Coordinates of C-alpha atoms in Angstrom, one line a residue:
Chain A
M18 CA 1.5 -12.4 -51.9
K19 CA 0.7 -13.9 -48.4
I20 CA 1.9 -12.7 -45.7
H21 CA 3.4 -15.4 -43.0
I22 CA 3.8 -14.1 -39.4
E23 CA 6.0 -17.0 -38.5
K24 CA 8.0 -16.0 -41.3
I25 CA 8.3 -12.1 -39.8
W26 CA 9.0 -13.4 -36.5
L27 CA 11.8 -15.6 -37.8
V28 CA 13.1 -12.7 -40.2
S29 CA 13.3 -10.2 -37.0
F30 CA 14.8 -12.9 -34.5
N31 CA 17.4 -13.1 -37.2
F32 CA 17.5 -9.6 -38.0
I33 CA 18.1 -8.8 -34.4
R34 CA 20.9 -11.8 -33.8
E35 CA 22.7 -10.5 -36.7
H36 CA 22.5 -6.7 -36.0
P37 CA 22.2 -6.5 -32.3
V38 CA 22.9 -2.6 -33.1
V39 CA 19.0 -2.3 -33.0
L40 CA 19.3 -2.7 -29.8
A41 CA 21.4 -0.1 -28.7
P42 CA 17.8 2.3 -28.3
F43 CA 16.0 -0.2 -25.9
I44 CA 19.3 -0.4 -24.0
A45 CA 19.0 3.0 -23.7
I46 CA 15.4 3.4 -22.9
A47 CA 16.2 0.6 -20.3
F48 CA 19.2 2.6 -18.9
F49 CA 17.0 5.8 -18.3
E50 CA 14.1 3.7 -16.4
T51 CA 16.1 1.8 -14.2
L52 CA 17.9 5.0 -13.6
I53 CA 14.3 6.2 -12.2
L54 CA 14.0 3.0 -10.5
E55 CA 16.6 3.6 -8.3
I56 CA 15.5 7.0 -7.5
V57 CA 12.0 5.6 -6.5
N58 CA 13.9 2.8 -4.7
F59 CA 15.8 4.7 -2.5
C60 CA 13.5 8.2 -2.4
T61 CA 12.4 7.3 1.1
R62 CA 16.0 7.2 2.1
K63 CA 18.3 9.2 3.2
P64 CA 19.8 11.5 1.0
L65 CA 17.1 11.5 -1.3
A66 CA 14.3 11.6 1.7
V67 CA 15.4 15.5 1.9
V68 CA 13.7 16.5 -1.8
F69 CA 11.3 13.3 -2.1
A70 CA 10.0 13.0 1.5
P71 CA 7.5 15.5 1.7
I72 CA 6.1 14.9 -1.6
I73 CA 5.1 11.4 -0.5
R74 CA 4.0 12.4 2.9
K75 CA 1.5 14.6 1.1
F76 CA 0.3 12.5 -1.8
F77 CA 0.4 9.0 -0.5
G78 CA 0.8 9.2 3.4
E79 CA 3.3 9.1 6.1
Q80 CA 3.2 5.1 6.1
F81 CA 4.8 4.7 2.8
L82 CA 8.3 6.2 4.0
H83 CA 8.8 3.6 6.6
Y84 CA 10.1 0.1 5.7
P85 CA 8.4 -2.1 4.6
N86 CA 5.3 -0.1 3.3
N87 CA 7.8 2.0 0.9
F88 CA 8.2 -0.9 -1.1
T89 CA 4.7 -1.2 -1.6
L90 CA 5.3 2.2 -3.3
V91 CA 8.2 1.2 -5.5
P92 CA 5.9 -0.1 -8.5
R93 CA 3.6 2.7 -8.4
L94 CA 5.7 5.7 -8.5
F95 CA 8.2 3.7 -10.9
N96 CA 4.6 3.5 -13.1
L97 CA 4.7 7.7 -13.3
G98 CA 8.4 7.7 -14.1
Q99 CA 7.8 5.7 -16.9
I100 CA 5.3 7.7 -18.2
V101 CA 7.6 10.8 -18.5
I102 CA 10.1 8.2 -19.6
Y103 CA 8.2 7.1 -22.4
I104 CA 7.2 10.3 -24.1
L105 CA 9.9 12.3 -23.3
V106 CA 12.4 9.6 -24.3
S107 CA 11.4 5.9 -25.1
V108 CA 8.8 6.9 -28.5
F109 CA 11.9 8.6 -29.8
L110 CA 14.2 6.3 -29.0
T111 CA 11.8 3.4 -31.0
A112 CA 11.6 5.7 -34.1
V113 CA 15.6 5.5 -34.0
A114 CA 15.7 1.6 -33.6
V115 CA 13.0 1.8 -36.5
Q116 CA 15.3 4.2 -39.0
I117 CA 18.6 1.6 -37.9
F118 CA 16.3 -1.3 -39.1
F119 CA 15.1 0.8 -42.3
N120 CA 18.9 1.8 -43.4
I121 CA 20.2 -1.8 -42.6
K122 CA 17.0 -3.4 -44.8
N123 CA 18.0 -0.5 -47.7
N124 CA 22.1 -1.4 -47.4
S125 CA 22.4 2.4 -46.0
P126 CA 24.9 3.3 -43.9
I127 CA 24.3 3.4 -39.8
V128 CA 26.0 6.6 -38.9
R129 CA 24.6 6.7 -35.5
R130 CA 24.9 10.8 -35.3
A131 CA 22.7 11.3 -38.7
I132 CA 20.2 8.6 -37.5
V133 CA 19.7 10.6 -34.1
K134 CA 20.0 14.0 -35.6
N135 CA 17.3 12.6 -38.5
S136 CA 14.8 11.2 -35.7
A137 CA 15.3 14.7 -33.4
K138 CA 13.7 16.4 -36.7
R139 CA 10.3 14.5 -35.7
Y140 CA 10.7 14.7 -31.9
M141 CA 7.4 16.6 -31.2
A142 CA 5.8 14.4 -33.5
F143 CA 6.9 11.3 -31.3
I144 CA 6.3 13.5 -28.1
G145 CA 2.7 13.9 -29.5
Y146 CA 2.3 10.2 -30.3
G147 CA 3.7 9.5 -26.7
L148 CA 1.0 11.6 -25.2
I149 CA -1.8 10.2 -26.9
F150 CA -0.5 6.9 -26.4
I151 CA -0.7 7.2 -22.8
L152 CA -3.7 8.8 -23.1
V153 CA -5.6 5.8 -24.5
M154 CA -3.9 3.5 -22.1
I155 CA -5.1 5.5 -19.3
I156 CA -8.7 5.5 -20.6
I157 CA -8.8 2.2 -21.8
E158 CA -7.6 1.1 -18.1
R159 CA -9.5 3.3 -15.9
S160 CA -13.1 2.3 -17.8
E161 CA -12.1 -1.2 -18.0
G162 CA -11.1 -1.5 -14.6
F163 CA -14.5 0.4 -13.8
L164 CA -16.9 -1.9 -15.5
F165 CA -14.9 -5.0 -14.6
L166 CA -15.7 -4.1 -10.9
K167 CA -19.3 -3.2 -11.9
A168 CA -19.8 -6.7 -13.7
A169 CA -17.7 -8.8 -10.6
K170 CA -20.2 -6.8 -8.1
V171 CA -23.2 -7.3 -10.4
L172 CA -22.1 -11.2 -10.4
S173 CA -21.5 -11.3 -6.6
R174 CA -25.3 -10.4 -6.2
H175 CA -26.9 -12.2 -8.4
M176 CA -24.3 -15.4 -8.5
F177 CA -21.8 -16.0 -6.9
K178 CA -19.1 -14.3 -4.8
I179 CA -15.7 -13.5 -7.0
P180 CA -13.4 -14.5 -4.6
D181 CA -10.5 -11.7 -4.7
E182 CA -7.6 -13.4 -6.0
L183 CA -9.9 -14.5 -8.8
F184 CA -10.8 -11.0 -9.1
R185 CA -7.3 -9.8 -9.4
V186 CA -6.2 -12.3 -12.4
G187 CA -9.1 -11.5 -14.1
S188 CA -8.7 -7.3 -14.2
S189 CA -5.3 -7.9 -15.0
L190 CA -5.4 -10.2 -17.4
L191 CA -8.6 -7.9 -18.9
I192 CA -6.7 -5.1 -18.8
F193 CA -3.3 -6.8 -20.3
F194 CA -5.8 -8.2 -23.4
T195 CA -7.1 -5.3 -24.1
N196 CA -3.8 -2.9 -24.3
V197 CA -2.9 -5.5 -26.6
I198 CA -5.7 -5.3 -28.7
S199 CA -5.5 -1.7 -28.7
Q200 CA -1.5 -2.0 -30.0
V201 CA -2.9 -3.7 -33.0
F202 CA -4.6 0.1 -34.2
L203 CA -1.7 1.8 -32.7
I204 CA 1.5 -0.2 -33.4
F205 CA 2.4 0.9 -36.5
T206 CA 2.3 4.6 -36.1
I207 CA 6.1 4.7 -35.7
P208 CA 7.3 2.7 -38.5
I209 CA 5.2 4.7 -40.6
I210 CA 6.4 8.0 -39.5
V211 CA 9.9 6.9 -40.1
I212 CA 9.5 4.7 -43.0
E213 CA 6.9 6.7 -45.0
K214 CA 7.6 9.9 -43.7
K215 CA 4.4 10.6 -43.1
N216 CA 3.1 13.1 -40.5
L217 CA 1.5 12.5 -36.8
L218 CA -1.9 12.4 -37.6
K219 CA -1.8 10.3 -41.0
A220 CA 0.7 7.7 -39.4
I221 CA -2.1 7.0 -36.6
L222 CA -5.0 6.6 -39.4
G223 CA -2.8 4.7 -41.4
S224 CA -1.8 2.6 -38.3
A225 CA -5.3 2.4 -37.4
I226 CA -6.4 1.3 -41.1
L227 CA -3.5 -1.2 -41.7
G228 CA -4.4 -3.1 -38.0
A229 CA -8.4 -2.8 -39.0
R230 CA -7.4 -5.0 -42.2
N231 CA -5.2 -7.2 -40.6
F232 CA -6.4 -7.6 -37.5
L233 CA -6.0 -11.2 -36.6
K234 CA -2.8 -11.1 -38.4
V235 CA -1.2 -8.2 -36.6
L236 CA -3.3 -9.6 -33.3
W237 CA -1.2 -12.5 -34.0
L238 CA 2.1 -11.1 -34.7
I239 CA 2.7 -9.0 -31.4
L240 CA 0.3 -11.1 -29.1
L241 CA 2.8 -14.3 -28.7
P242 CA 5.9 -11.6 -27.8
F243 CA 3.7 -9.7 -25.4
L244 CA 2.8 -13.1 -23.9
F245 CA 6.3 -12.8 -22.3
Y246 CA 4.9 -9.8 -20.0
V247 CA 1.7 -11.9 -18.9
P248 CA 3.6 -13.3 -15.6
L249 CA 5.4 -10.4 -14.6
F250 CA 1.8 -8.8 -15.1
L251 CA 0.3 -11.1 -12.4
T252 CA 3.2 -10.9 -10.2
K253 CA 2.8 -7.5 -10.0
A254 CA -1.5 -7.8 -9.6
F255 CA -0.1 -9.8 -6.7
M256 CA 2.7 -8.1 -5.5
P257 CA 1.7 -7.4 -1.6
I258 CA 1.5 -11.1 -1.2
V259 CA 4.6 -11.9 -2.8
M260 CA 6.0 -9.1 -1.0
D261 CA 4.7 -10.8 2.4
K262 CA 6.0 -14.3 1.4
T263 CA 9.6 -13.5 0.5
F264 CA 10.8 -10.3 1.0
P265 CA 9.5 -6.6 0.8
E266 CA 12.4 -5.5 -1.6
S267 CA 11.0 -8.2 -4.1
S268 CA 8.9 -5.2 -5.6
F269 CA 12.1 -3.8 -6.6
Y270 CA 13.2 -6.8 -8.2
V271 CA 10.3 -7.7 -10.2
T272 CA 10.0 -4.1 -11.9
L273 CA 13.8 -4.6 -12.5
F274 CA 13.2 -7.8 -14.5
G275 CA 10.4 -5.8 -16.4
I276 CA 13.0 -3.3 -17.8
L277 CA 15.8 -6.2 -18.6
I278 CA 12.9 -8.4 -20.5
S279 CA 11.4 -4.9 -22.1
I280 CA 14.9 -4.4 -24.0
F281 CA 14.4 -7.9 -26.1
V282 CA 10.4 -8.0 -26.1
D283 CA 10.1 -4.5 -27.1
C284 CA 12.6 -4.4 -29.7
F285 CA 11.1 -7.8 -31.4
I286 CA 7.8 -6.1 -31.2
I287 CA 8.6 -2.9 -33.4
I288 CA 10.5 -4.8 -35.5
S289 CA 8.1 -7.4 -36.1
A290 CA 6.0 -4.2 -37.2
A291 CA 8.3 -2.6 -39.1
Q292 CA 8.5 -5.8 -40.7
F293 CA 5.3 -6.8 -41.2
L294 CA 4.8 -2.7 -42.8
L295 CA 7.3 -3.2 -45.4
E296 CA 6.1 -6.8 -46.6
T297 CA 2.5 -5.3 -46.9
K298 CA 3.7 -2.5 -49.4
K299 CA 5.8 -5.2 -50.9
A300 CA 2.5 -7.4 -51.5
K301 CA 0.7 -4.2 -52.8
Chain B
M30 CA 28.5 -1.5 -28.4
K31 CA 29.7 -4.1 -25.7
K32 CA 31.7 -0.9 -24.0
V33 CA 28.9 1.5 -24.1
V34 CA 26.8 -1.4 -22.4
I35 CA 29.8 -1.9 -19.7
I36 CA 29.7 1.8 -19.2
L37 CA 26.0 1.9 -18.6
I38 CA 25.6 -1.1 -16.4
F39 CA 28.8 0.7 -14.4
I40 CA 26.9 4.0 -13.8
L41 CA 23.8 1.9 -12.8
I42 CA 25.6 -0.1 -10.2
T43 CA 27.6 2.7 -8.7
V44 CA 24.2 4.9 -8.3
H45 CA 23.1 1.6 -6.6
V46 CA 25.6 0.7 -4.4
T47 CA 26.1 4.7 -3.4
L48 CA 22.4 5.1 -2.2
S49 CA 22.8 1.6 -0.8
V50 CA 25.5 2.9 1.6
L51 CA 24.3 6.4 2.3
G52 CA 20.5 5.1 3.1
S53 CA 21.5 2.2 4.7
R54 CA 22.1 3.8 8.2
G55 CA 20.2 5.4 11.2
E56 CA 16.3 4.9 10.7
Y57 CA 15.7 2.8 8.1
A58 CA 18.3 0.4 8.8
A59 CA 16.2 0.0 12.6
E60 CA 13.3 -0.4 10.8
K61 CA 14.5 -3.0 8.4
L62 CA 15.8 -4.8 11.8
F63 CA 12.4 -4.2 13.7
Y64 CA 10.4 -5.7 10.3
R65 CA 12.5 -9.1 10.4
A66 CA 11.9 -9.8 14.1
M67 CA 8.0 -8.9 13.8
K68 CA 8.0 -11.1 11.3
V69 CA 9.5 -14.1 13.0
N70 CA 7.4 -12.9 15.9
S71 CA 4.2 -12.7 14.1
R72 CA 5.0 -17.0 13.0
I73 CA 5.3 -17.6 16.4
V74 CA 2.6 -15.6 18.4
V75 CA 0.6 -18.0 17.1
N76 CA 1.5 -20.8 19.3
P77 CA 3.8 -19.6 21.9
D78 CA 4.1 -22.3 23.8
V79 CA 5.7 -24.7 20.6
A80 CA 7.9 -21.9 19.4
P81 CA 11.5 -23.5 18.9
P82 CA 14.5 -21.9 21.6
P83 CA 16.6 -20.7 18.3
V84 CA 13.6 -18.8 16.9
L85 CA 13.0 -17.1 19.8
A86 CA 16.4 -16.1 20.5
Q87 CA 16.6 -14.6 17.2
V88 CA 13.4 -12.4 17.8
E89 CA 14.9 -11.5 21.5
N90 CA 18.5 -10.8 19.9
D91 CA 17.3 -8.8 16.9
L92 CA 15.2 -6.6 19.5
K93 CA 18.3 -6.2 21.7
T94 CA 20.5 -5.3 18.8
L95 CA 17.9 -2.5 17.6
I96 CA 17.9 -1.1 21.0
T97 CA 21.4 -1.0 21.5
K98 CA 22.9 -0.3 18.2
Y99 CA 20.0 2.5 17.3
P100 CA 18.9 4.2 20.3
N101 CA 17.8 7.5 19.1
A102 CA 15.7 5.7 16.1
N103 CA 11.9 6.3 16.3
I104 CA 11.4 3.0 15.9
T105 CA 13.2 1.7 18.9
R106 CA 10.4 3.0 21.4
T107 CA 8.3 0.8 19.8
A108 CA 10.8 -2.2 19.8
N109 CA 11.5 -1.4 23.4
T110 CA 7.8 -2.0 24.1
V111 CA 7.5 -5.3 21.9
L112 CA 10.6 -6.6 23.8
V113 CA 8.6 -6.7 27.5
E114 CA 5.2 -7.8 25.8
F115 CA 7.6 -10.4 24.2
Y116 CA 9.5 -11.7 27.8
T117 CA 6.0 -11.1 29.3
T118 CA 4.7 -13.7 27.0
Y119 CA 7.0 -16.3 28.0
K120 CA 7.0 -15.1 31.4
Q121 CA 10.4 -13.2 32.0
Y122 CA 9.3 -11.2 34.4
D123 CA 12.1 -9.8 35.7
K124 CA 14.1 -9.7 32.3
A125 CA 10.8 -7.8 31.7
L126 CA 11.0 -5.3 34.0
D127 CA 14.7 -4.1 33.5
V128 CA 13.7 -3.2 30.2
V129 CA 10.5 -1.3 31.2
G130 CA 13.3 0.5 34.0
S131 CA 15.5 1.2 31.2
M132 CA 12.7 2.8 28.9
M133 CA 11.7 4.9 32.2
D134 CA 15.3 6.3 32.3
K135 CA 15.6 6.9 28.9
Y136 CA 12.3 8.3 27.6
K137 CA 11.3 10.6 31.1
S138 CA 10.1 13.3 29.1
D139 CA 8.0 11.1 26.7
E140 CA 4.1 11.0 28.1
V141 CA 3.0 7.9 25.5
I142 CA 6.2 6.0 26.2
M143 CA 5.9 6.5 30.0
S144 CA 2.2 5.6 30.8
T145 CA 2.9 2.5 28.4
A146 CA 5.8 1.8 30.7
H147 CA 3.9 2.2 33.8
F148 CA 0.9 0.3 32.8
M149 CA 3.2 -2.7 31.5
K150 CA 4.9 -2.5 35.0
G151 CA 1.6 -2.9 36.8
D152 CA 0.8 -5.8 34.2
I153 CA 3.8 -7.6 34.7
Y154 CA 3.3 -7.1 38.9
E155 CA -0.2 -8.4 38.2
K156 CA 0.7 -11.1 36.4
Q157 CA 3.2 -12.1 39.1
D158 CA 0.0 -12.3 41.7
N159 CA 1.3 -8.7 43.4
W160 CA -1.4 -6.8 43.1
P161 CA -0.6 -4.3 45.6
K162 CA 2.8 -3.4 43.3
A163 CA 0.4 -3.4 40.3
L164 CA -2.1 -1.5 41.8
A165 CA 0.5 1.3 43.1
E166 CA 1.7 1.7 39.6
F167 CA -1.7 1.8 38.2
E168 CA -2.3 4.6 40.5
L169 CA 0.9 6.4 39.6
L170 CA -0.1 6.0 36.1
R171 CA -3.4 7.4 36.7
D172 CA -2.0 10.5 39.0
K173 CA 0.9 11.4 36.5
Y174 CA -0.7 10.8 33.4
P175 CA -4.5 11.3 34.0
Y176 CA -5.2 12.5 30.3
S177 CA -3.0 9.8 28.2
R178 CA -4.8 7.0 26.7
L179 CA -3.7 4.4 29.3
G180 CA -3.9 6.7 32.2
I181 CA -7.6 7.9 31.7
Q182 CA -8.4 3.9 31.5
I183 CA -7.1 3.0 35.1
P184 CA -9.5 3.8 37.2
I185 CA -12.2 1.6 35.2
Y186 CA -9.4 -0.8 34.9
I187 CA -8.9 -1.1 39.0
A188 CA -12.9 -1.6 39.4
K189 CA -13.1 -4.2 37.1
H190 CA -10.5 -5.8 38.3
Y191 CA -12.1 -6.3 42.0
D192 CA -15.2 -7.4 40.4
S193 CA -13.6 -9.9 38.5
K194 CA -12.2 -11.0 41.7
G195 CA -15.4 -11.0 43.4
Q196 CA -14.6 -8.1 45.8
G197 CA -18.0 -6.6 45.8
S198 CA -17.2 -3.5 48.2
E199 CA -13.6 -3.1 46.7
A200 CA -15.4 -3.1 43.4
S201 CA -17.9 -0.7 44.5
S202 CA -15.7 2.1 45.9
A203 CA -13.6 2.0 42.7
Y204 CA -16.4 2.3 40.5
S205 CA -17.3 5.2 42.7
E206 CA -13.9 6.7 42.5
A207 CA -13.5 6.2 39.1
R208 CA -17.1 7.8 38.5
S209 CA -15.8 11.1 40.2
F210 CA -12.8 10.8 38.1
Y211 CA -14.9 11.1 34.9
R212 CA -17.1 13.7 35.6
R213 CA -14.2 16.0 36.9
I214 CA -12.3 15.4 33.4
E215 CA -15.5 15.5 31.3
K216 CA -16.3 18.7 33.1
E217 CA -13.0 20.4 32.5
H218 CA -12.6 19.0 29.0
S219 CA -15.7 19.3 28.1
G220 CA -16.5 19.4 24.2
S221 CA -12.7 17.8 23.5
G222 CA -11.8 14.4 22.7
L223 CA -10.6 13.8 26.4
G224 CA -14.2 14.9 27.2
L225 CA -15.8 12.5 24.8
A226 CA -13.1 9.3 26.4
A227 CA -13.9 10.9 29.9
S228 CA -17.7 10.7 29.5
T229 CA -17.8 6.9 27.3
L230 CA -15.8 5.8 30.4
L231 CA -18.5 7.2 32.8
F232 CA -21.3 5.6 30.9
Q233 CA -19.2 2.4 31.0
T234 CA -19.1 2.1 34.9
Y235 CA -22.6 2.5 34.9
M236 CA -23.1 0.0 32.6
N237 CA -20.8 -2.5 34.5
T238 CA -22.6 -1.7 37.9
R239 CA -25.9 -2.2 35.9
N240 CA -27.3 1.2 36.9
Y241 CA -28.8 1.4 33.3
E242 CA -31.0 4.9 34.1
E243 CA -27.2 6.4 35.1
A244 CA -26.0 5.2 32.2
G245 CA -29.2 6.5 30.0
K246 CA -28.7 10.2 30.9
V247 CA -25.2 10.1 30.3
L248 CA -25.4 8.4 27.0
E249 CA -28.1 11.0 25.9
E250 CA -26.1 13.9 27.6
T251 CA -23.1 12.3 25.4
I252 CA -24.7 12.4 22.1
N253 CA -26.1 15.6 22.5
T254 CA -22.8 17.3 23.5
Y255 CA -20.4 15.2 20.8
M256 CA -23.3 15.3 17.9
G257 CA -21.0 14.0 14.7
Q258 CA -21.4 11.1 12.6
P259 CA -18.3 9.1 13.8
V260 CA -19.2 9.6 17.6
I261 CA -22.8 8.6 16.9
L262 CA -22.1 5.5 15.2
Q263 CA -19.9 4.6 18.0
L264 CA -22.5 5.1 20.3
I265 CA -26.0 4.2 18.3
G266 CA -25.5 0.5 19.3
Q267 CA -26.0 1.5 23.2
V268 CA -28.6 3.5 22.7
E269 CA -30.7 0.3 21.3
N270 CA -28.9 -1.8 24.4
V271 CA -29.8 0.8 26.7
F272 CA -33.4 2.0 25.9
V273 CA -34.8 -0.6 24.3
T274 CA -33.2 -3.7 25.4
K275 CA -32.3 -3.0 29.3
L276 CA -35.1 0.0 30.1
N277 CA -37.8 -1.1 27.7
E278 CA -38.2 2.4 26.7
P279 CA -38.6 2.6 22.9
Q280 CA -40.0 5.6 23.1
K281 CA -36.6 7.7 24.4
A282 CA -35.1 5.6 21.9
I283 CA -37.2 6.7 19.2
E284 CA -36.6 10.5 20.6
I285 CA -32.5 10.4 20.2
Y286 CA -33.0 9.0 16.7
K287 CA -35.1 12.0 15.8
N288 CA -33.0 14.2 17.6
I289 CA -29.5 12.8 15.4
S290 CA -31.7 12.7 12.3
G291 CA -32.4 16.4 12.5
K292 CA -28.7 17.1 12.9
I293 CA -27.0 14.8 10.9
P294 CA -26.9 16.1 7.3
D295 CA -26.4 12.4 5.6
G296 CA -28.9 10.8 3.8
K297 CA -28.1 7.2 3.5
F298 CA -27.8 7.5 7.6
K299 CA -30.8 9.3 8.1
K300 CA -33.0 6.7 6.2
V301 CA -31.7 4.1 8.4
L302 CA -32.5 5.5 11.4
Q303 CA -36.2 6.1 9.7
K304 CA -36.5 2.8 9.0
R305 CA -35.4 2.0 13.1
I306 CA -37.7 5.0 14.2
D307 CA -40.6 3.1 12.3
D308 CA -39.8 -0.5 13.4
L309 CA -40.1 0.9 17.3
S310 CA -43.1 3.0 16.5
A311 CA -44.6 -0.3 14.9
K312 CA -43.8 -2.4 18.0
K313 CA -46.1 -2.6 20.8
P314 CA -44.2 -1.9 24.3
S315 CA -44.2 -5.1 26.2

């Protein structure tokens, strides 16, 4: 049986529309992330500065404690907080969303406490996956940034000087697309743990094999929804200019906007991946 | 689910509003106001003569509000200085002097602010073509705050003023005074940052009077006393200028470069120096 990506998107979209309860875990993630964003946003002001100012002074410098430089630090600090949230909360809640999806598909009842309890049994596996995922992303980002810088230097020396703006756009897009490509191999890990009840290593392996066998299909499946993040990525790459041309607080609003759209985009991607997994199983 | 979402949004709004209210006073609000004024100011300083009056009034009002509303904020010190510069740019000297006066009353014990205020006052008098009053102010700054960033520069500043006006004898006497002043400070604070500043300014007085022999001696002494990469990077161009260009003594420059090369650990820097030594050695003396 042939799998049609457009059909999976349509089914996933209709599923979310008909069962908005599946958005609940992503709303919870957005809540925790916004809370972190609020702390990051106000950490240089009283009363939070009492706790955070010495830390920021030590690791980033005195200038980041003052307006408007404090806002250049918002996205960086938020990213650090987001990593912690991702490992401890987001992966677990994504698993809860997949469990809700699976129960609805099987006409099983949605008992909130039972679903959370069931997912909590594999909490350590989710933490493990979160750690591995973050590690992979950091390695990719670092090595890619390094390679891109080297390539740009060689190009500048022998052919033409790459303008700073082009370099920023290029490196941001490169990081974005490599992230998407690496997601092709990791996206099914949580659905496999939840639906097929496999352990972490088997799930990662299963996800990698499924991604490799259906590389172009899975890439297409997740690329389109991920494209919603491109304007955000580019805005973040030019954040200092955006802040200068508009107002310093824009870094806070751009980050907040990212959190809000991730509720729908992340939910759509994981439901599409789970649907793809079910259809692949059915096709076998 | 709707109820839960509303509760979560309510919690976030409450957190945001509470933290906004708690954090919107004092230093932060002052910094925000200062940023706003500076943002507008940066647009008008590009071409101050054609700046629209309402924009000028906005900058002035923001700075005045900041000074009145947040008298104890750290940024208020800078705001005072900026307001004086603003009035000076638009030739509103009386208003500028008023602000300087209130700065002097308020920050009596702050050496940086006081030295800046004295300098700005002298500068305003100078712009009004009242050199005697300006000189009195500059001398006061030199005598009261000789070790401040501005105070230490005053002797050479006065000499340069006479030089630029073509008052040769006054300039010569002022340079002589400046040299004594810098020699004294260098002697008293040898080896410190202040000693280095005095030594560099002493070198500058000799350069300004075209006494390159003495300038060279001071330069060599300074390099030997304050040997260190940042100082060397700052002075190395002058070695080339004085010994090679002005005095035509490349051998002396080579000697200094070899001395530096033996004491600086940086390999890349040593290579650059060696290249320069080789180039100078290959050059025939003219």
